[in-house]
Coordinates of C-alpha atoms in Angstrom, one line a residue:
Chain A
X26 CA 37.6 132.0 54.7
X27 CA 40.0 132.7 57.6
X28 CA 42.6 135.4 56.8
X29 CA 46.2 135.0 58.0
X30 CA 48.9 137.6 57.8
X31 CA 52.4 136.2 57.2
X32 CA 55.3 138.5 58.0
X33 CA 58.7 137.0 57.0
X34 CA 61.7 138.5 55.3
X35 CA 63.0 135.1 54.0
X36 CA 61.3 134.7 50.7
X37 CA 61.7 130.9 50.6
X38 CA 59.9 130.6 54.0
X39 CA 57.3 133.2 53.1
X40 CA 56.4 131.5 49.9
X41 CA 56.5 127.9 51.2
X42 CA 54.4 128.7 54.3
X43 CA 52.0 130.7 52.2
X44 CA 51.7 127.9 49.7
X45 CA 51.1 125.4 52.5
X46 CA 48.4 127.5 54.2
X47 CA 46.6 128.4 51.0
X48 CA 46.3 124.6 50.4
X49 CA 44.9 124.3 53.9
X50 CA 42.1 126.7 52.8
X51 CA 43.2 130.0 54.3
X52 CA 43.5 133.4 52.7
X53 CA 47.1 134.7 53.0
X54 CA 48.4 138.2 53.2
X55 CA 52.2 138.6 52.9
X56 CA 54.5 141.1 54.4
X57 CA 58.3 141.1 54.0
X58 CA 59.1 143.3 56.9
X59 CA 57.6 144.6 60.2
X60 CA 56.7 148.0 58.7
X61 CA 54.7 146.4 55.9
X62 CA 53.0 144.1 58.4
X63 CA 51.8 147.0 60.5
X64 CA 50.7 148.9 57.3
X65 CA 48.5 145.9 56.3
X66 CA 47.1 145.6 59.8
X67 CA 46.1 149.3 59.6
X68 CA 43.4 148.7 57.1
X69 CA 42.8 144.9 57.2
X70 CA 41.4 142.7 59.9
X71 CA 43.0 139.3 60.1
X72 CA 42.3 136.2 62.1
X73 CA 45.9 135.2 62.8
X74 CA 49.4 136.7 62.5
X75 CA 52.4 134.6 61.8
X76 CA 55.6 136.6 62.3
X77 CA 59.3 136.3 62.3
X78 CA 61.3 138.0 65.0
X79 CA 64.2 139.4 63.0
X80 CA 63.0 141.5 60.1
X81 CA 64.1 144.8 58.5
X82 CA 62.8 148.2 59.6
X83 CA 60.6 146.9 62.5
X84 CA 61.3 143.6 64.1
X85 CA 58.9 141.0 65.3
X86 CA 59.1 142.1 69.0
X87 CA 58.1 145.6 68.0
X88 CA 55.2 144.3 65.9
X89 CA 53.9 142.3 68.8
X90 CA 54.4 145.1 71.3
X91 CA 52.7 147.6 69.0
X92 CA 49.7 145.4 68.5
X93 CA 49.2 144.5 72.1
X94 CA 50.1 147.7 73.9
X95 CA 49.3 150.5 71.5
X96 CA 46.5 149.0 69.5
X97 CA 45.1 146.7 72.2
X98 CA 44.7 144.1 69.4
X99 CA 43.9 140.6 70.6
X100 CA 44.6 138.8 67.2
X101 CA 46.5 135.6 68.0
X102 CA 50.2 135.8 67.1
X103 CA 52.4 132.8 66.2
X104 CA 56.1 133.6 66.2
X105 CA 58.2 131.6 63.7
X106 CA 61.8 132.3 64.4
X107 CA 65.3 130.8 64.2
X108 CA 66.2 132.5 67.4
X109 CA 65.0 129.7 69.7
X110 CA 67.1 130.8 72.7
X111 CA 65.1 130.8 76.0
X112 CA 65.4 134.6 76.3
X113 CA 63.8 135.1 72.8
X114 CA 61.0 132.8 73.5
X115 CA 60.3 134.3 77.0
X116 CA 60.5 137.9 75.6
X117 CA 58.0 137.0 72.8
X118 CA 55.5 135.5 75.2
X119 CA 55.9 138.3 77.7
X120 CA 55.1 140.8 74.9
X121 CA 52.0 138.9 74.1
X122 CA 52.7 136.2 71.5
X123 CA 50.4 133.2 71.8
X124 CA 52.7 130.5 70.3
X125 CA 56.3 130.1 69.3
X126 CA 57.8 127.8 66.6
X127 CA 61.6 127.4 66.1
X128 CA 63.1 127.0 62.6
X129 CA 63.6 124.4 61.2
X130 CA 60.0 123.6 61.6
X131 CA 57.5 121.0 60.3
X132 CA 54.7 122.2 58.1
X133 CA 52.4 119.6 59.5
X134 CA 53.0 120.9 63.0
X135 CA 52.5 124.5 61.8
X136 CA 49.1 123.5 60.4
X137 CA 48.0 122.0 63.7
X138 CA 49.2 125.0 65.7
X139 CA 47.4 127.4 63.2
X140 CA 44.2 125.4 63.5
X141 CA 44.5 125.4 67.3
X142 CA 45.1 129.2 67.5
X143 CA 42.2 129.9 65.2
X144 CA 39.9 127.6 67.2
X145 CA 41.0 129.2 70.5
X146 CA 40.1 132.6 69.1
X147 CA 36.6 131.5 68.2
Chain B
X15 CA 123.1 159.3 23.4
X16 CA 122.7 162.5 21.5
X17 CA 123.9 160.8 18.3
X18 CA 121.5 158.0 18.8
X19 CA 118.5 160.3 19.2
X20 CA 119.6 162.4 16.2
X21 CA 119.9 159.2 14.2
X22 CA 116.4 158.1 15.3
X23 CA 115.0 161.5 14.3
X24 CA 116.5 161.2 10.8
X25 CA 115.1 157.7 10.5
X26 CA 111.6 158.9 11.5
X27 CA 111.8 161.8 9.0
X28 CA 112.9 159.5 6.2
X29 CA 110.2 157.0 7.1
X30 CA 107.7 159.9 6.8
X31 CA 109.1 161.0 3.5
X32 CA 109.0 157.5 2.0
X33 CA 105.9 156.0 3.4
X34 CA 103.3 158.5 4.5
X35 CA 100.6 160.0 2.3
X36 CA 101.1 163.7 1.5
X37 CA 98.2 165.0 3.7
X38 CA 99.7 163.3 6.8
X39 CA 103.3 163.7 5.8
X40 CA 103.6 167.4 6.9
X41 CA 101.9 166.9 10.2
X42 CA 104.1 163.9 10.9
X43 CA 107.3 165.8 10.2
X44 CA 106.2 168.8 12.3
X45 CA 105.3 166.4 15.2
X46 CA 108.8 164.8 15.0
X47 CA 110.5 168.1 15.0
X48 CA 108.5 169.5 17.8
X49 CA 109.1 166.5 19.9
X50 CA 112.8 166.8 19.4
X51 CA 112.8 170.5 20.0
X52 CA 110.7 170.2 23.2
X53 CA 111.5 166.7 24.6
X54 CA 110.0 167.5 28.1
X55 CA 106.6 168.4 26.5
X56 CA 106.8 165.2 24.5
X57 CA 107.5 163.2 27.6
X58 CA 104.7 164.8 29.5
X59 CA 102.2 164.1 26.7
X60 CA 103.4 160.5 26.6
X61 CA 102.8 160.1 30.4
X62 CA 99.3 161.6 30.1
X63 CA 98.5 159.2 27.2
X64 CA 99.8 156.3 29.2
X65 CA 97.7 157.3 32.3
X66 CA 94.6 157.8 30.2
X67 CA 95.0 154.4 28.6
X68 CA 95.5 152.9 32.0
X69 CA 92.3 154.5 33.4
X70 CA 90.4 153.3 30.3
X71 CA 91.6 149.8 30.8
X72 CA 90.6 149.8 34.5
X73 CA 87.2 151.2 33.7
X74 CA 86.7 148.6 31.0
X75 CA 87.8 145.8 33.3
X76 CA 85.5 147.0 36.1
X77 CA 82.6 147.3 33.7
X78 CA 83.2 143.8 32.3
X79 CA 83.6 142.1 35.7
X80 CA 80.6 144.0 37.1
X81 CA 78.4 143.2 34.2
X82 CA 79.5 139.5 34.3
X83 CA 78.8 139.4 38.1
X84 CA 75.4 141.1 37.7
X85 CA 74.5 138.7 34.9
X86 CA 75.5 135.7 36.9
X87 CA 73.5 137.0 40.0
X88 CA 70.5 137.6 37.8
X89 CA 70.8 134.1 36.3
X90 CA 71.2 132.6 39.8
X91 CA 68.2 134.5 41.1
X92 CA 66.0 133.6 38.2
X93 CA 66.8 129.9 38.4
X94 CA 66.7 129.9 42.2
X95 CA 63.1 131.2 42.1
X96 CA 62.2 128.8 39.3
X97 CA 63.6 125.8 41.1
X98 CA 62.0 126.8 44.4
X99 CA 58.7 127.1 42.7
X100 CA 59.0 123.7 41.0
X101 CA 60.2 121.9 44.2
X102 CA 57.5 123.5 46.2
X103 CA 54.9 122.1 43.8
X104 CA 56.6 118.7 44.0
X105 CA 56.7 118.8 47.8
X106 CA 53.0 119.4 48.0
X107 CA 52.3 116.6 45.5
X108 CA 51.0 119.0 42.9
X109 CA 53.3 117.6 40.2
X110 CA 54.8 114.1 39.9
X111 CA 58.6 113.3 39.6
X112 CA 58.6 113.1 35.8
X113 CA 57.0 116.5 35.4
X114 CA 59.4 117.8 38.0
X115 CA 62.3 116.7 35.9
X116 CA 60.9 118.4 32.9
X117 CA 60.2 121.6 34.8
X118 CA 63.7 121.7 36.3
X119 CA 65.1 123.3 33.2
X120 CA 68.8 123.1 32.4
X121 CA 69.5 121.1 35.6
X122 CA 72.2 119.2 33.8
X123 CA 74.4 122.3 33.4
X124 CA 77.1 122.7 36.1
X125 CA 76.0 126.1 37.2
X126 CA 72.4 125.1 37.4
X127 CA 73.2 122.1 39.4
X128 CA 75.0 124.4 41.9
X129 CA 71.9 126.5 42.0
X130 CA 69.7 123.5 42.6
X131 CA 71.9 122.2 45.4
X132 CA 71.8 125.6 47.1
X133 CA 68.0 125.6 46.9
X134 CA 67.8 122.1 48.3
X135 CA 70.1 123.1 51.2
X136 CA 68.0 126.2 51.9
X137 CA 64.8 124.1 52.0
X138 CA 66.4 121.7 54.3
X139 CA 67.6 124.4 56.6
X140 CA 64.1 125.8 57.2
X141 CA 61.9 122.7 57.1
X142 CA 62.0 119.3 58.9
X143 CA 59.9 116.2 58.8
X144 CA 58.9 114.7 55.5
X145 CA 60.2 117.6 53.5
X146 CA 63.7 117.1 55.0
X147 CA 63.8 113.5 53.6
X148 CA 62.3 114.6 50.2
X149 CA 65.2 117.0 49.7
X150 CA 67.8 114.3 50.3
X151 CA 65.9 112.1 48.0
X152 CA 65.9 114.6 45.2
X153 CA 69.6 115.3 45.8
X154 CA 70.4 111.6 45.4
X155 CA 68.1 110.9 42.5
X156 CA 69.6 113.7 40.4
X157 CA 73.1 112.5 41.3
X158 CA 73.9 115.9 42.7
X159 CA 76.1 114.2 45.4
X160 CA 78.7 113.7 42.6
X161 CA 79.0 117.5 42.3
X162 CA 79.6 117.8 46.0
X163 CA 82.1 115.0 46.1
X164 CA 83.9 116.7 43.3
X165 CA 84.1 119.8 45.4
X166 CA 85.6 118.0 48.3
X167 CA 88.5 117.0 46.0
X168 CA 89.2 120.6 45.1
X169 CA 92.5 122.1 46.3
X170 CA 90.7 125.2 47.5
X171 CA 89.6 125.0 51.1
X172 CA 86.3 126.9 50.7
X173 CA 85.2 124.5 48.0
X174 CA 86.1 121.5 50.1
X175 CA 84.1 123.0 53.0
X176 CA 81.1 123.6 50.8
X177 CA 81.2 120.0 49.6
X178 CA 81.4 118.7 53.2
X179 CA 78.3 120.8 54.2
X180 CA 76.3 119.8 51.2
X181 CA 77.0 116.1 51.7
X182 CA 76.5 116.2 55.5
X183 CA 73.1 117.9 55.1
X184 CA 71.8 116.1 52.1
X185 CA 73.6 112.8 51.7
X186 CA 74.9 111.7 55.2
X187 CA 75.6 108.1 54.1
X188 CA 77.9 109.2 51.3
X189 CA 79.6 111.7 53.6
X190 CA 80.4 109.2 56.3
X191 CA 82.7 107.3 54.0
X192 CA 85.3 109.9 53.6
X193 CA 84.8 112.6 56.1
X194 CA 87.0 110.8 58.6
X195 CA 90.1 111.2 56.5
X196 CA 89.9 115.0 56.7
X197 CA 89.6 115.2 60.5
X198 CA 93.4 115.5 60.8
X199 CA 93.8 117.6 57.7
X200 CA 96.8 119.9 57.7
X201 CA 94.4 122.8 56.8
X202 CA 92.9 123.9 60.1
X203 CA 89.7 125.2 58.4
X204 CA 89.1 121.9 56.5
X205 CA 89.8 119.9 59.7
X206 CA 87.4 122.1 61.7
X207 CA 84.6 121.6 59.2
X208 CA 85.3 117.8 58.9
X209 CA 85.1 117.6 62.7
X210 CA 81.8 119.5 62.8
X211 CA 80.5 117.2 60.0
X212 CA 81.5 114.2 62.0
X213 CA 79.5 115.3 65.0
X214 CA 76.4 115.7 62.8
X215 CA 77.0 112.4 61.0
X216 CA 77.4 110.4 64.2
X217 CA 74.6 111.5 66.6
X218 CA 75.1 108.4 68.7
X219 CA 78.9 108.8 69.2
X220 CA 79.5 112.4 68.2
X221 CA 82.9 112.8 69.8
X222 CA 84.6 109.5 68.9
X223 CA 86.8 111.4 66.4
X224 CA 88.6 113.0 69.4
X225 CA 90.3 109.6 70.0
X226 CA 91.8 109.7 66.6
X227 CA 92.6 113.4 66.6
X228 CA 96.2 114.2 66.1
X229 CA 95.9 117.9 65.2
X230 CA 94.6 120.8 67.3
X231 CA 91.0 120.8 68.6
X232 CA 90.5 124.6 68.1
X233 CA 88.4 126.8 70.3
X234 CA 86.3 127.6 67.2
X235 CA 85.5 123.9 66.7
X236 CA 84.8 123.5 70.4
X237 CA 82.2 126.3 70.2
X238 CA 80.8 124.8 67.0
X239 CA 80.6 121.4 68.7
X240 CA 78.7 122.9 71.6
X241 CA 76.4 124.8 69.3
X242 CA 75.6 121.5 67.4
X243 CA 75.0 119.6 70.6
X244 CA 72.4 122.2 71.6
X245 CA 70.7 122.6 68.3
X246 CA 70.5 119.1 66.9
X247 CA 69.2 115.9 68.5
X248 CA 72.6 114.6 69.3
X249 CA 73.1 112.3 72.3
X250 CA 75.5 113.8 74.9
X251 CA 78.2 111.3 75.7
X252 CA 80.0 111.0 79.1
X253 CA 83.1 113.1 78.8
X254 CA 85.0 111.2 81.5
X255 CA 86.7 109.0 78.9
X256 CA 88.0 112.1 77.0
X257 CA 89.8 113.4 80.1
X258 CA 92.5 110.8 79.5
X259 CA 93.4 112.4 76.2
X260 CA 96.9 113.7 75.7
X261 CA 95.5 116.7 73.9
X262 CA 95.0 119.4 76.5
X263 CA 92.4 121.2 74.4
X264 CA 90.3 118.0 74.5
X265 CA 90.7 117.9 78.3
X266 CA 89.6 121.5 78.7
X267 CA 86.6 121.0 76.4
X268 CA 85.6 117.8 78.2
X269 CA 85.8 119.6 81.6
X270 CA 83.7 122.5 80.2
X271 CA 81.1 120.0 78.9
X272 CA 81.1 118.1 82.2
X273 CA 80.3 121.3 84.0
X274 CA 77.6 122.4 81.5
X275 CA 75.9 119.0 81.4
X276 CA 76.5 118.4 85.1
X277 CA 78.0 114.9 84.6
X278 CA 78.5 114.0 88.2
X279 CA 79.3 110.4 87.3
X280 CA 82.8 111.7 86.1
X281 CA 83.8 112.4 89.8
X282 CA 86.8 110.1 90.1
X283 CA 88.2 111.2 86.7
X284 CA 87.8 114.9 87.5
X285 CA 89.7 114.5 90.8
X286 CA 92.6 112.9 89.0
X287 CA 92.9 116.0 86.8
X288 CA 93.9 118.1 89.9
X289 CA 97.5 116.8 89.3
X290 CA 97.6 117.9 85.7
X291 CA 100.6 120.0 84.8
X292 CA 98.5 122.5 82.8
X293 CA 97.2 125.4 84.9
X294 CA 94.0 125.9 82.9
X295 CA 93.1 122.2 83.1
X296 CA 93.5 122.4 86.9
X297 CA 91.5 125.6 86.9
X298 CA 88.6 124.0 85.0
X299 CA 89.0 120.9 87.3
X300 CA 88.5 123.1 90.4
X301 CA 85.5 124.8 88.7
X302 CA 84.0 121.3 88.0
X303 CA 84.4 120.3 91.7
X304 CA 82.7 123.6 92.6
X305 CA 79.9 123.4 90.1
X306 CA 79.2 119.7 90.7
X307 CA 79.5 120.1 94.5
X308 CA 82.0 117.3 94.7
X309 CA 82.6 117.3 98.5
X310 CA 85.1 114.4 98.1
X311 CA 87.5 116.9 96.4
X312 CA 87.5 119.4 99.2
X313 CA 90.5 118.1 101.1
X314 CA 92.4 117.6 97.8
X315 CA 91.8 121.3 97.0
X316 CA 93.0 122.4 100.4
X317 CA 96.1 120.3 100.1
X318 CA 96.9 121.7 96.7
X319 CA 96.2 125.3 97.8
X320 CA 99.8 126.3 98.8
X321 CA 101.3 125.1 95.6
X322 CA 98.7 126.6 93.2
X323 CA 98.9 129.8 91.2
X324 CA 96.9 132.9 92.4
X325 CA 94.2 132.3 89.8
X326 CA 93.7 128.7 90.9
X327 CA 94.0 129.6 94.6
X328 CA 91.2 132.1 94.1
X329 CA 89.1 129.4 92.4
X330 CA 89.7 127.0 95.3
X331 CA 88.5 129.7 97.8
X332 CA 85.4 130.3 95.6
X333 CA 84.8 126.5 95.6
X334 CA 84.9 126.4 99.4
X335 CA 82.0 128.9 99.5
X336 CA 79.9 126.0 98.1
X337 CA 81.5 122.9 99.4
X338 CA 83.1 124.2 102.6
X339 CA 82.0 123.1 106.1
X340 CA 82.6 124.2 109.8
X341 CA 86.0 122.5 109.7
X342 CA 87.2 124.8 106.9
X343 CA 86.7 128.1 108.9
X344 CA 90.3 128.1 110.1
X345 CA 91.6 127.5 106.6
X346 CA 89.6 130.5 105.4
X347 CA 90.5 132.7 108.4
X348 CA 94.2 132.1 107.7
X349 CA 93.7 133.3 104.1
X350 CA 91.9 136.5 105.4
X351 CA 94.9 137.1 107.7
X352 CA 97.6 136.5 105.2
X353 CA 96.4 136.3 101.6
X354 CA 96.4 138.8 98.8
X355 CA 93.5 141.3 98.5
X356 CA 91.7 139.1 95.9
X357 CA 92.1 136.0 98.1
X358 CA 91.0 137.9 101.2
X359 CA 87.9 139.2 99.5
X360 CA 87.0 135.7 98.2
X361 CA 87.7 134.1 101.6
X362 CA 85.6 136.7 103.3
X363 CA 82.8 136.1 100.8
X364 CA 83.1 132.3 101.4
X365 CA 83.0 132.7 105.2
X366 CA 80.1 135.2 105.0
X367 CA 78.0 132.8 103.0
X368 CA 79.0 129.7 105.1
X369 CA 78.4 131.4 108.5
X370 CA 78.5 135.1 109.0
X371 CA 79.0 134.7 112.7
X372 CA 82.4 133.4 112.0
X373 CA 83.4 136.8 110.7
X374 CA 82.3 138.3 114.0
X375 CA 84.5 135.8 115.8
X376 CA 87.4 136.9 113.6
X377 CA 86.8 140.5 114.5
X378 CA 87.0 139.7 118.2
X379 CA 90.1 137.6 118.0
X380 CA 91.9 140.1 115.9
X381 CA 90.6 143.6 116.7
X382 CA 93.2 145.3 114.5
X383 CA 91.7 143.7 111.4
X384 CA 88.1 144.8 112.4
X385 CA 88.0 147.8 110.0
X386 CA 89.4 145.7 107.1
X387 CA 86.9 142.9 107.6
X388 CA 84.1 145.5 107.8
X389 CA 85.2 146.8 104.4
X390 CA 85.3 143.3 103.0
X391 CA 81.8 142.5 104.3
X392 CA 80.5 145.8 102.8
X393 CA 82.0 144.7 99.5
X394 CA 80.7 141.2 99.6
X395 CA 77.2 142.2 100.6
X396 CA 77.0 145.0 98.0
X397 CA 74.5 143.9 95.3
X398 CA 76.6 145.2 92.5
X399 CA 79.5 142.8 93.2

């Protein structure tokens, strides 16, 4: 079973996306901030990371940058953020994100993107 | 005064003698006498007692309101989580509608209906697609729109605004019926919210309300309108028609939108705005001519130049940098020779970008100004400017 780490500080989004992905047959790990996200990644290998950009303690940019630059981790990263301004999207991609979805988002579209990212990894 | 207080003392003592039990009687008499012998001490004690009672009352009130608020927050949080859970299951077809109604405990209570509406709005804010429609469907089926309509009738502006938002997001058809009547509300905040709702409710003609607007079109609403245009799938109308409005804020907003969306088809209407009595409208009009590269407006700008304010003159010179041609060199040279420092700098910049050789010619024809022109060129070519 593919393992997905979901980092999101909005509980409603966290639970809804997790519920949706569990139904799709994935194992979900949840983090409510960037710090917790990195802590989980210290001892767990995941197949995909879905992260928000604006979270407490450590934001999404820092998470991506930490994984790509310091850990040299190639795990696919999908950014799920309300900050859909061009600058945010470009910055996320420059840091190493693989995909970007703007809130509000469609769950069906999310499922397709998740499948695609996991396939690309394989 | 003295007699009165003596009389009161006698009354108190006789009251003590007649009514109080023996064990309290002596203490009471001593207290009365002490108070009359040392009135200042008595007054001081009274003040202290008054203050202590006051502090106690404040502490009790704070404790009560705090406890009430915490209890309400806890209640809100428990039911929010519960409703989110139930609605999530319903959205993913894990339970049917009847079971959903059973699980939505206490949803008929006013506070719970408020909680349920806020959960629905939260769901709608983060998700789109089928889920979006499902939220509106639940809102309608449970008759929650009645609660929102009731809010819009409230005399308090924040309740009205909350009602508008709920209806606009979850029951657009219902909101359309009455939102128009609030567009010209005497309360600016209510009017601003109604105008924003109108834009969302009429994605095909989002700015039709401007034709009926009698009140101000505030800067805040203008920013909100622009934000909504960018965030939602709303069709952008041609703003040329709104330039005829008598409201100068609508004119300014329309010109800004024409610039942002590069509506070159509004050319003739933009040029007419050059004669507008409002300085800022003319300023934005000059900016439009510059941004849209309306070469047909160049001569009009040059003709207007002498009668314009310094701010607008500067903008005209800036525009000539983009729409100027060989025939405008003399015009710009004259400004360099006689204008203010700001105008000279901008004219120099315009000439430099149009044809730098022209500046060399200027140095030759007027050797005295050579040093000055060199300084201008240094300023213009400096990357920091």
